[in-house]
Amino acid sequence: MYTLILSIILMTTTKITSYTLPILPYPLTALEPFISEATLRNHHGKHFAAYVNNLNRLVPGSEYEGLLVEEIVQQAADGPIYNNAGQVLNHRLYFEQFVPVSQYKAPGKRLVNAINYHFSSMDAFKRQMTEAAMSVFGSGWVWLAVDTEGRLQIVKEAGGGNPWRRGLIPLLGIDCWEHSWYLDYAFDKIAHFDELWNIINWEVIESRLPL
Ligand code: MN
């Protein structure tokens, strides 16, 4: 009886009835000059919002109704529901991971140790992330992700892919879609990837590392 009540509570509390656009945790101008107000306004308020709206239109009545975006990303067949769930998850993690330039803090010891262990140095890690981002052909993502054994790895994803699909936990994402950089950097894509390091909120990245 107790188990039944508990499972009913869990079912009613975890059932998702709609997906919402998270509010940005900083003002629209906070990431300038690295991400402009105009880019942030479009990227969050139009692109991300569109993925949320698409998911709310596609999921009701489907077999994925009531699931978290992480569950859809893991379970859905390739197609519009998977693509939009991936982009909702990707952009939630992406916009959460930045900090206003004035509040930037160096990464903490636990994260630095893990990065040094797997990539030999923070500089080498950043270089490999940028190289991976530059090698994404067309739209996609590059992620720092961690597996269940605690091993860090750089993962390239096409389209709206997210490492959750292959059982990895995403820690830090670089959006390689043109909408994330073209307005500010035009043909100088590599400058955008290089300069993102000035606004990474390392506390958020570290908080995504499982204990
Ligand atoms: Mn994007």
PDB file of N, CA and C and ligand atoms in Angstrom, residues 43 91 141 175 179, ligand 1:
ATOM      1  N   HIS A  43      18.562  34.495 -29.788  1.00  0.00           N
ATOM      2  CA  HIS A  43      18.904  33.095 -29.514  1.00  0.00           C
ATOM      3  C   HIS A  43      18.010  32.525 -28.403  1.00  0.00           C
ATOM      4  N   HIS A  91      19.751  24.021 -25.054  1.00  0.00           N
ATOM      5  CA  HIS A  91      19.725  25.467 -24.783  1.00  0.00           C
ATOM      6  C   HIS A  91      19.508  25.777 -23.309  1.00  0.00           C
ATOM      7  N   TRP A 141      26.658  20.526 -32.105  1.00  0.00           N
ATOM      8  CA  TRP A 141      27.133  20.912 -30.780  1.00  0.00           C
ATOM      9  C   TRP A 141      28.417  20.179 -30.452  1.00  0.00           C
ATOM     10  N   ASP A 175      27.483  25.713 -28.729  1.00  0.00           N
ATOM     11  CA  ASP A 175      26.471  25.715 -29.782  1.00  0.00           C
ATOM     12  C   ASP A 175      27.159  26.095 -31.086  1.00  0.00           C
ATOM     13  N   HIS A 179      23.305  30.523 -35.759  1.00  0.00           N
ATOM     14  CA  HIS A 179      22.526  31.536 -35.023  1.00  0.00           C
ATOM     15  C   HIS A 179      23.212  31.956 -33.715  1.00  0.00           C
TER      16      HIS A 179
HETATM   17 MN    MN B   1      21.264  27.605 -30.496  1.00  0.00          MN
END
